[in-house]
Coordinates of C-alpha atoms in Angstrom, one line a residue:
X1 CA 22.6 29.1 -3.7
X2 CA 21.7 26.1 -1.5
X3 CA 22.4 22.6 -2.7
X4 CA 22.6 19.1 -1.2
X5 CA 25.7 16.9 -1.3
X6 CA 24.7 13.3 -2.0
X7 CA 26.2 10.9 0.5
X8 CA 28.9 8.8 -0.9
X9 CA 27.8 5.2 -1.6
X10 CA 28.6 2.5 -4.1
X11 CA 28.0 -1.2 -4.6
X12 CA 30.8 -3.8 -4.5
X13 CA 29.7 -7.1 -5.8
X14 CA 31.7 -9.6 -4.0
X15 CA 32.8 -12.9 -5.6
X16 CA 34.6 -14.7 -2.8
X17 CA 34.5 -18.0 -4.8
X18 CA 35.6 -16.2 -8.0
X19 CA 34.3 -17.9 -11.2
X20 CA 34.2 -21.4 -9.6
X21 CA 30.8 -23.1 -10.2
X22 CA 29.2 -26.6 -10.1
X23 CA 27.2 -25.8 -13.3
X24 CA 28.5 -25.4 -16.8
X25 CA 25.9 -23.1 -18.4
X26 CA 26.4 -22.7 -22.1
X27 CA 26.0 -18.9 -22.1
X28 CA 27.9 -18.1 -18.9
X29 CA 30.4 -15.3 -19.4
X30 CA 32.0 -15.7 -16.1
X31 CA 33.4 -19.3 -16.2
X32 CA 36.1 -18.0 -18.6
X33 CA 37.5 -15.7 -15.9
X34 CA 39.3 -18.8 -14.5
X35 CA 41.9 -18.1 -17.2
X36 CA 42.8 -14.8 -15.4
X37 CA 43.9 -16.8 -12.4
X38 CA 45.5 -19.9 -13.9
X39 CA 48.3 -20.0 -11.3
X40 CA 46.0 -19.9 -8.2
X41 CA 45.2 -23.2 -6.5
X42 CA 42.0 -22.1 -4.9
X43 CA 39.2 -19.7 -5.8
X44 CA 38.5 -18.8 -2.1
X45 CA 38.8 -15.4 -0.5
X46 CA 40.9 -15.9 2.6
X47 CA 39.6 -15.0 6.0
X48 CA 42.1 -12.2 6.3
X49 CA 41.1 -10.7 3.0
X50 CA 37.4 -11.2 3.7
X51 CA 37.8 -9.1 6.9
X52 CA 39.7 -6.4 5.1
X53 CA 37.0 -6.1 2.5
X54 CA 34.1 -6.1 4.9
X55 CA 35.8 -3.5 7.2
X56 CA 36.7 -1.2 4.3
X57 CA 33.3 -1.5 2.6
X58 CA 31.4 -0.6 5.7
X59 CA 33.7 2.2 6.8
X60 CA 33.6 4.1 3.5
X61 CA 29.8 4.1 2.9
X62 CA 28.1 7.3 4.0
X63 CA 24.7 5.8 4.3
X64 CA 23.0 4.1 7.2
X65 CA 22.2 0.8 5.4
X66 CA 25.0 -1.2 3.9
X67 CA 24.2 -3.6 1.2
X68 CA 26.4 -6.6 0.6
X69 CA 26.0 -8.6 -2.6
X70 CA 27.5 -12.1 -2.7
X71 CA 27.9 -13.7 -6.1
X72 CA 30.1 -16.2 -8.0
X73 CA 30.5 -18.5 -9.6
X74 CA 28.5 -20.4 -7.1
X75 CA 29.0 -19.0 -3.5
X76 CA 27.4 -22.0 -1.7
X77 CA 30.6 -23.9 -2.7
X78 CA 32.3 -22.0 0.1
X79 CA 30.2 -23.8 2.7
X80 CA 27.9 -22.5 5.4
X81 CA 30.7 -21.9 7.9
X82 CA 32.2 -19.3 5.5
X83 CA 29.1 -17.1 5.6
X84 CA 28.7 -17.6 9.4
X85 CA 32.2 -15.9 9.4
X86 CA 30.7 -13.1 7.2
X87 CA 28.0 -12.4 9.7
X88 CA 30.5 -12.4 12.5
X89 CA 32.8 -9.9 10.7
X90 CA 29.8 -7.6 9.7
X91 CA 28.9 -7.4 13.4
X92 CA 32.4 -6.7 14.4
X93 CA 32.9 -3.8 12.0
X94 CA 29.2 -2.7 11.6
X95 CA 29.7 0.5 13.6
X96 CA 25.9 0.6 14.4
X97 CA 24.9 0.6 10.7
X98 CA 22.2 -1.7 9.3
X99 CA 23.6 -4.5 7.2
X100 CA 21.7 -6.2 4.4
X101 CA 22.8 -9.2 2.5
X102 CA 21.9 -10.5 -1.0
X103 CA 23.0 -13.9 -2.2
X104 CA 22.9 -15.0 -5.8
X105 CA 22.8 -18.7 -6.3
X106 CA 21.9 -21.4 -8.8
X107 CA 20.0 -23.1 -6.0
X108 CA 21.3 -26.6 -6.6
X109 CA 23.2 -26.9 -3.3
X110 CA 20.6 -25.5 -1.0
X111 CA 19.5 -27.6 2.0
X112 CA 17.7 -27.0 5.3
X113 CA 20.8 -25.7 7.0
X114 CA 21.5 -23.0 4.3
X115 CA 17.8 -21.9 4.3
X116 CA 17.6 -21.7 8.1
X117 CA 20.7 -19.5 8.0
X118 CA 19.3 -17.3 5.3
X119 CA 16.0 -16.8 7.3
X120 CA 17.8 -16.2 10.6
X121 CA 20.0 -13.4 9.1
X122 CA 17.4 -12.0 6.6
X123 CA 19.3 -12.7 3.4
X124 CA 17.6 -11.9 0.2
X125 CA 18.2 -14.8 -2.2
X126 CA 18.4 -14.5 -6.0
X127 CA 17.7 -17.7 -7.8
X128 CA 18.9 -18.2 -11.4
X129 CA 16.2 -20.1 -13.3
X130 CA 15.3 -19.7 -17.0
X131 CA 11.8 -21.1 -16.9
X132 CA 10.1 -24.5 -16.8
X133 CA 12.1 -27.7 -17.2
X134 CA 12.2 -27.9 -21.0
X135 CA 13.5 -24.3 -21.2
X136 CA 15.8 -24.2 -18.2
X137 CA 17.6 -27.4 -19.0
X138 CA 18.5 -26.3 -22.5
X139 CA 21.5 -24.4 -21.3
X140 CA 21.8 -24.8 -17.5
X141 CA 23.5 -28.1 -16.9
X142 CA 25.9 -29.6 -14.4
X143 CA 29.5 -30.2 -15.4
X144 CA 28.7 -33.7 -16.6
X145 CA 25.9 -32.4 -18.8
X146 CA 23.0 -33.6 -16.7
X147 CA 20.1 -31.2 -16.3
X148 CA 19.8 -29.0 -13.2
X149 CA 16.1 -28.0 -13.1
X150 CA 15.0 -30.6 -10.5
X151 CA 17.8 -29.6 -8.2
X152 CA 16.9 -25.9 -8.5
X153 CA 13.3 -26.6 -7.8
X154 CA 14.2 -28.5 -4.6
X155 CA 16.2 -25.5 -3.5
X156 CA 13.2 -23.2 -4.2
X157 CA 10.9 -25.5 -2.2
X158 CA 13.3 -25.3 0.7
X159 CA 13.4 -21.5 0.6
X160 CA 9.6 -21.5 0.7
X161 CA 9.6 -24.0 3.6
X162 CA 11.8 -21.7 5.6
X163 CA 10.0 -18.6 4.4
X164 CA 13.1 -17.0 2.9
X165 CA 12.6 -14.1 0.6
X166 CA 13.8 -14.8 -2.9
X167 CA 13.6 -13.3 -6.4
X168 CA 14.5 -14.8 -9.7
X169 CA 17.0 -14.0 -12.4
X170 CA 16.1 -15.3 -15.8
X171 CA 18.5 -15.2 -18.8
X172 CA 16.8 -14.4 -22.0
X173 CA 18.4 -16.2 -25.0
X174 CA 17.5 -17.4 -28.4
X175 CA 16.0 -20.6 -27.2
X176 CA 13.5 -19.1 -24.6
X177 CA 12.7 -15.7 -26.1
X178 CA 9.6 -17.0 -27.8
X179 CA 8.2 -18.4 -24.6
X180 CA 7.7 -15.1 -22.7
X181 CA 4.2 -15.7 -21.3
X182 CA 5.0 -19.3 -20.3
X183 CA 8.1 -18.2 -18.5
X184 CA 6.3 -15.3 -16.8
X185 CA 3.4 -17.5 -15.5
X186 CA 5.9 -20.1 -14.4
X187 CA 7.9 -17.6 -12.3
X188 CA 4.8 -16.4 -10.7
X189 CA 3.7 -19.9 -10.0
X190 CA 6.9 -20.7 -8.1
X191 CA 6.5 -17.7 -5.9
X192 CA 8.7 -15.0 -7.4
X193 CA 7.5 -11.5 -6.9
X194 CA 10.5 -9.8 -8.3
X195 CA 11.7 -10.8 -11.8
X196 CA 14.9 -9.9 -13.5
X197 CA 15.3 -10.7 -17.2
X198 CA 18.8 -10.5 -18.4
X199 CA 19.4 -10.6 -22.2
X200 CA 22.4 -12.6 -23.2
X201 CA 24.5 -11.0 -25.9
X202 CA 27.9 -12.6 -26.3
X203 CA 30.3 -11.5 -29.0
X204 CA 32.3 -14.1 -31.0
X205 CA 35.2 -11.7 -30.5
X206 CA 36.1 -10.3 -27.1
X207 CA 35.5 -6.5 -26.6
X208 CA 37.9 -4.5 -24.5
X209 CA 37.1 -0.9 -25.5
X210 CA 35.1 0.7 -22.7
X211 CA 32.5 1.8 -25.2
X212 CA 32.6 -1.5 -27.1
X213 CA 32.9 0.3 -30.5
X214 CA 33.7 -1.8 -33.5
X215 CA 33.1 -1.9 -37.3
X216 CA 29.9 -4.0 -37.2
X217 CA 27.2 -2.8 -39.6
X218 CA 23.5 -2.8 -38.9
X219 CA 22.7 -5.2 -41.7
X220 CA 23.5 -8.6 -40.1
X221 CA 24.3 -8.3 -36.4
X222 CA 23.7 -12.0 -35.9
X223 CA 27.0 -12.7 -37.7
X224 CA 28.9 -11.2 -34.8
X225 CA 27.2 -12.9 -31.8
X226 CA 27.0 -16.5 -30.5
X227 CA 24.1 -18.6 -31.7
X228 CA 22.5 -18.5 -28.2
X229 CA 22.5 -14.7 -28.0
X230 CA 19.0 -13.2 -28.1
X231 CA 18.0 -11.3 -31.2
X232 CA 17.1 -7.6 -30.6
X233 CA 13.5 -7.7 -31.9
X234 CA 12.9 -11.0 -30.1
X235 CA 13.9 -9.4 -26.8
X236 CA 11.6 -6.4 -27.4
X237 CA 8.7 -8.8 -28.2
X238 CA 9.6 -10.8 -25.1
X239 CA 9.2 -7.7 -22.8
X240 CA 6.1 -6.5 -24.6
X241 CA 4.4 -9.9 -24.3
X242 CA 5.0 -10.0 -20.5
X243 CA 4.1 -6.3 -20.2
X244 CA 0.7 -6.9 -21.7
X245 CA -0.1 -9.5 -19.0
X246 CA 1.5 -7.5 -16.2
X247 CA -0.3 -4.2 -17.0
X248 CA -3.7 -5.9 -16.9
X249 CA -3.3 -8.0 -13.8
X250 CA 0.0 -7.6 -11.8
X251 CA 0.9 -4.0 -11.3
X252 CA 1.8 -3.5 -7.7
X253 CA 1.9 -7.3 -7.2
X254 CA 4.8 -8.5 -9.4
X255 CA 7.9 -6.4 -10.0
X256 CA 9.8 -6.6 -13.3
X257 CA 13.1 -4.8 -13.3
X258 CA 12.8 -3.3 -16.8
X259 CA 9.2 -2.1 -16.1
X260 CA 10.3 -0.5 -12.8
X261 CA 13.3 1.2 -14.4
X262 CA 11.1 2.5 -17.3
X263 CA 8.6 4.0 -15.0
X264 CA 11.3 5.7 -12.9
X265 CA 12.8 7.2 -16.1
X266 CA 9.4 8.4 -17.3
X267 CA 8.9 10.3 -14.1
X268 CA 12.4 11.6 -13.8
X269 CA 13.6 9.4 -11.0
X270 CA 16.8 7.3 -10.9
X271 CA 16.3 4.1 -12.9
X272 CA 17.6 1.8 -10.2
X273 CA 19.5 -0.4 -12.6
X274 CA 22.8 0.6 -14.2
X275 CA 22.0 -0.3 -17.8
X276 CA 19.2 2.4 -18.0
X277 CA 21.1 5.0 -16.0
X278 CA 22.8 8.0 -17.6
X279 CA 26.2 7.0 -16.2
X280 CA 27.7 3.9 -14.7
X281 CA 30.7 3.1 -12.5
X282 CA 29.0 2.9 -9.1
X283 CA 29.0 -0.9 -9.0
X284 CA 32.5 -2.5 -9.0
X285 CA 33.4 -6.2 -8.6
X286 CA 35.8 -7.5 -6.0
X287 CA 37.3 -10.9 -6.9
X288 CA 38.4 -13.7 -4.5
X289 CA 42.0 -12.4 -4.4
X290 CA 41.1 -8.8 -3.8
X291 CA 41.3 -7.6 -7.4
X292 CA 38.8 -4.9 -8.1
X293 CA 37.3 -4.4 -11.6
X294 CA 35.2 -1.6 -13.1
X295 CA 32.1 -3.7 -13.6
X296 CA 30.8 -7.2 -13.5
X297 CA 30.7 -7.3 -17.3
X298 CA 34.2 -5.8 -17.6
X299 CA 36.4 -8.3 -15.7
X300 CA 39.3 -8.0 -18.1
X301 CA 42.8 -7.0 -17.4
X302 CA 42.2 -3.6 -19.1
X303 CA 39.6 -2.7 -16.5
X304 CA 41.3 -3.9 -13.4
X305 CA 41.5 -0.9 -10.9
X306 CA 43.9 -2.5 -8.5
X307 CA 43.8 -4.7 -5.4
X308 CA 42.6 -3.9 -1.9
X309 CA 45.8 -5.4 -0.5
X310 CA 47.7 -2.5 -2.1
X311 CA 45.1 0.3 -2.3
X312 CA 41.9 1.0 -0.3
X313 CA 38.6 0.2 -1.8
X314 CA 37.6 3.8 -1.5
X315 CA 40.7 4.9 -3.5
X316 CA 40.0 2.4 -6.3
X317 CA 36.3 3.4 -6.7
X318 CA 37.3 7.1 -6.6
X319 CA 40.2 6.7 -9.0
X320 CA 40.4 8.7 -12.2
X321 CA 40.2 5.4 -14.2
X322 CA 36.9 4.4 -12.6
X323 CA 35.4 7.9 -12.9
X324 CA 36.3 8.0 -16.6
X325 CA 34.8 4.6 -17.1
X326 CA 31.5 5.8 -15.6
X327 CA 31.4 9.0 -17.6
X328 CA 32.2 7.3 -20.8
X329 CA 28.7 5.8 -21.0
X330 CA 27.0 9.0 -21.8
X331 CA 30.0 10.5 -23.7
X332 CA 30.0 7.8 -26.3
X333 CA 26.5 7.9 -27.7
X334 CA 26.1 8.3 -31.5
X335 CA 23.9 11.0 -33.0
X336 CA 21.2 8.5 -33.6
X337 CA 20.9 7.9 -29.9
X338 CA 21.2 11.6 -29.0
X339 CA 18.2 12.4 -31.2
X340 CA 16.2 9.4 -30.2
X341 CA 12.7 9.9 -28.6
X342 CA 13.5 7.3 -25.9
X343 CA 17.0 8.3 -25.0
X344 CA 15.8 9.3 -21.5
X345 CA 14.6 5.8 -21.0
X346 CA 17.5 3.9 -22.4
X347 CA 20.7 6.1 -22.2
X348 CA 22.3 3.7 -24.7
X349 CA 21.8 0.7 -22.4
X350 CA 25.0 -1.2 -21.4
X351 CA 28.2 0.0 -23.2
X352 CA 29.3 -3.6 -23.6
X353 CA 26.5 -4.1 -26.1
X354 CA 27.3 -1.0 -28.3
X355 CA 29.1 -2.8 -31.1
X356 CA 26.8 -1.9 -34.1
X357 CA 27.1 1.0 -36.5
X358 CA 24.1 3.3 -37.1
X359 CA 22.5 3.7 -40.5
X360 CA 24.8 6.7 -41.0
X361 CA 27.9 4.6 -40.3
X362 CA 28.6 6.0 -36.9
X363 CA 29.9 3.5 -34.3
X364 CA 28.4 2.9 -30.9
X365 CA 24.9 1.7 -31.5
X366 CA 23.6 -0.8 -29.0
X367 CA 22.9 -4.3 -30.3
X368 CA 19.5 -4.3 -28.6
X369 CA 18.4 -0.8 -29.9
X370 CA 15.7 -2.0 -32.3
X371 CA 14.1 -4.2 -29.6
X372 CA 14.2 -1.5 -26.9
X373 CA 12.7 1.1 -29.3
X374 CA 9.8 -1.3 -30.0
X375 CA 9.3 -1.9 -26.2
X376 CA 9.5 1.7 -25.2
X377 CA 7.2 2.7 -28.0
X378 CA 4.6 0.2 -26.8
X379 CA 4.7 1.0 -23.1
X380 CA 4.8 4.8 -23.5
X381 CA 1.1 5.5 -23.0
X382 CA 0.9 3.2 -20.0
X383 CA 4.0 4.8 -18.5
X384 CA 2.5 8.3 -19.0
X385 CA -0.7 7.1 -17.3
X386 CA 1.2 5.7 -14.3
X387 CA 3.3 8.8 -14.1
X388 CA 0.2 11.0 -13.9
X389 CA -1.2 8.8 -11.1
X390 CA 2.0 9.0 -9.1
X391 CA 2.1 12.8 -9.5
X392 CA -1.5 12.9 -8.2
X393 CA -0.6 10.7 -5.2
X394 CA -2.6 7.8 -6.6
X395 CA -1.4 4.3 -7.0
X396 CA 0.1 3.5 -10.4
X397 CA -1.8 0.2 -10.2
X398 CA -4.9 2.2 -11.4
X399 CA -3.4 1.6 -14.8
X400 CA -4.8 -1.9 -14.8
X401 CA -8.5 -0.9 -15.2
X402 CA -7.5 1.6 -17.9
X403 CA -5.3 -1.0 -19.7
X404 CA -7.9 -3.6 -19.9
X405 CA -9.8 -1.5 -22.4
X406 CA -6.9 -1.6 -24.9
X407 CA -4.8 -4.7 -24.3
X408 CA -5.9 -7.9 -25.9

């Protein structure tokens, strides 16, 4: 029997500034990580540690293109010289491989120098923006409480001036979930061609179990989340509202992460984003001091894999602890999920959100389940149509002419 061994590759999201940020967003789950490092005077990855990370990360990847993802906190706080050093180290240890860099920022500190650097070195920039001013400023403020929208827009205009590729990351919460079409049109207006919509669900009690199981019933899930957390049905309606517009006019022009992942799962390809994949564990986080955690959403002491000062990055990613973490995603699904028509599209979504009980009293139901079922049920015929077009070597954008007959 012949079979192919998949080249070893993983993603390490680097947080060289740790949780330090110049904003104080109401819903941010990462600011609290400062409590993990109370005794440290600086949230800055040292030059020595930065080189160790870059060298190890490139060496262990068995692919020709290495993707670095720089996040925070707010990575621009490190200064431009720091990322000039990053480029220097990538060249030093690149070993002939292609290096790509992504950089997630709130955009408020961007200037001409930053944008010229991004253009010169082909950085892909992710901008965090929640919609137009009255929506964005509701939760995304500076430390002194002043709004950040105008500063973000100045940053976006500078990216456009320097012709830097950027996409947008929009947090969907209780305040903006009812403004789906307004947000979608705004993001297109500012030039975003790739849209990521991240539902915010924050428990009023910290979850540390890898499957996030608890004794929460399905009757009143709102009682167990913060008052800015998006409601399940509202998130489903949010996605459906945008999908109706997208499927009539923007297929092949605008890319929405949930729609891309859904189509991939409908045709049996990898989803491309972890929450809709069968297993997880291929995307770890490396903190400013070299600590490595299982996932960006599991930066808790229980999920610390170790430190690259003491063990190699390869050893930590391949550890039994991390392998078990990744496999637990599919192992912990309740019967309601296993029997669900859309299990193939959802795979239980993120384990961190599985804190409801099913109607039968079984733990492990995802908080967003009802919203996703509504969304997947609505898009099913369109996904089937696009899947048939792909199988026939025709563009899935053909769905637009077909969809206009049905979508109001």
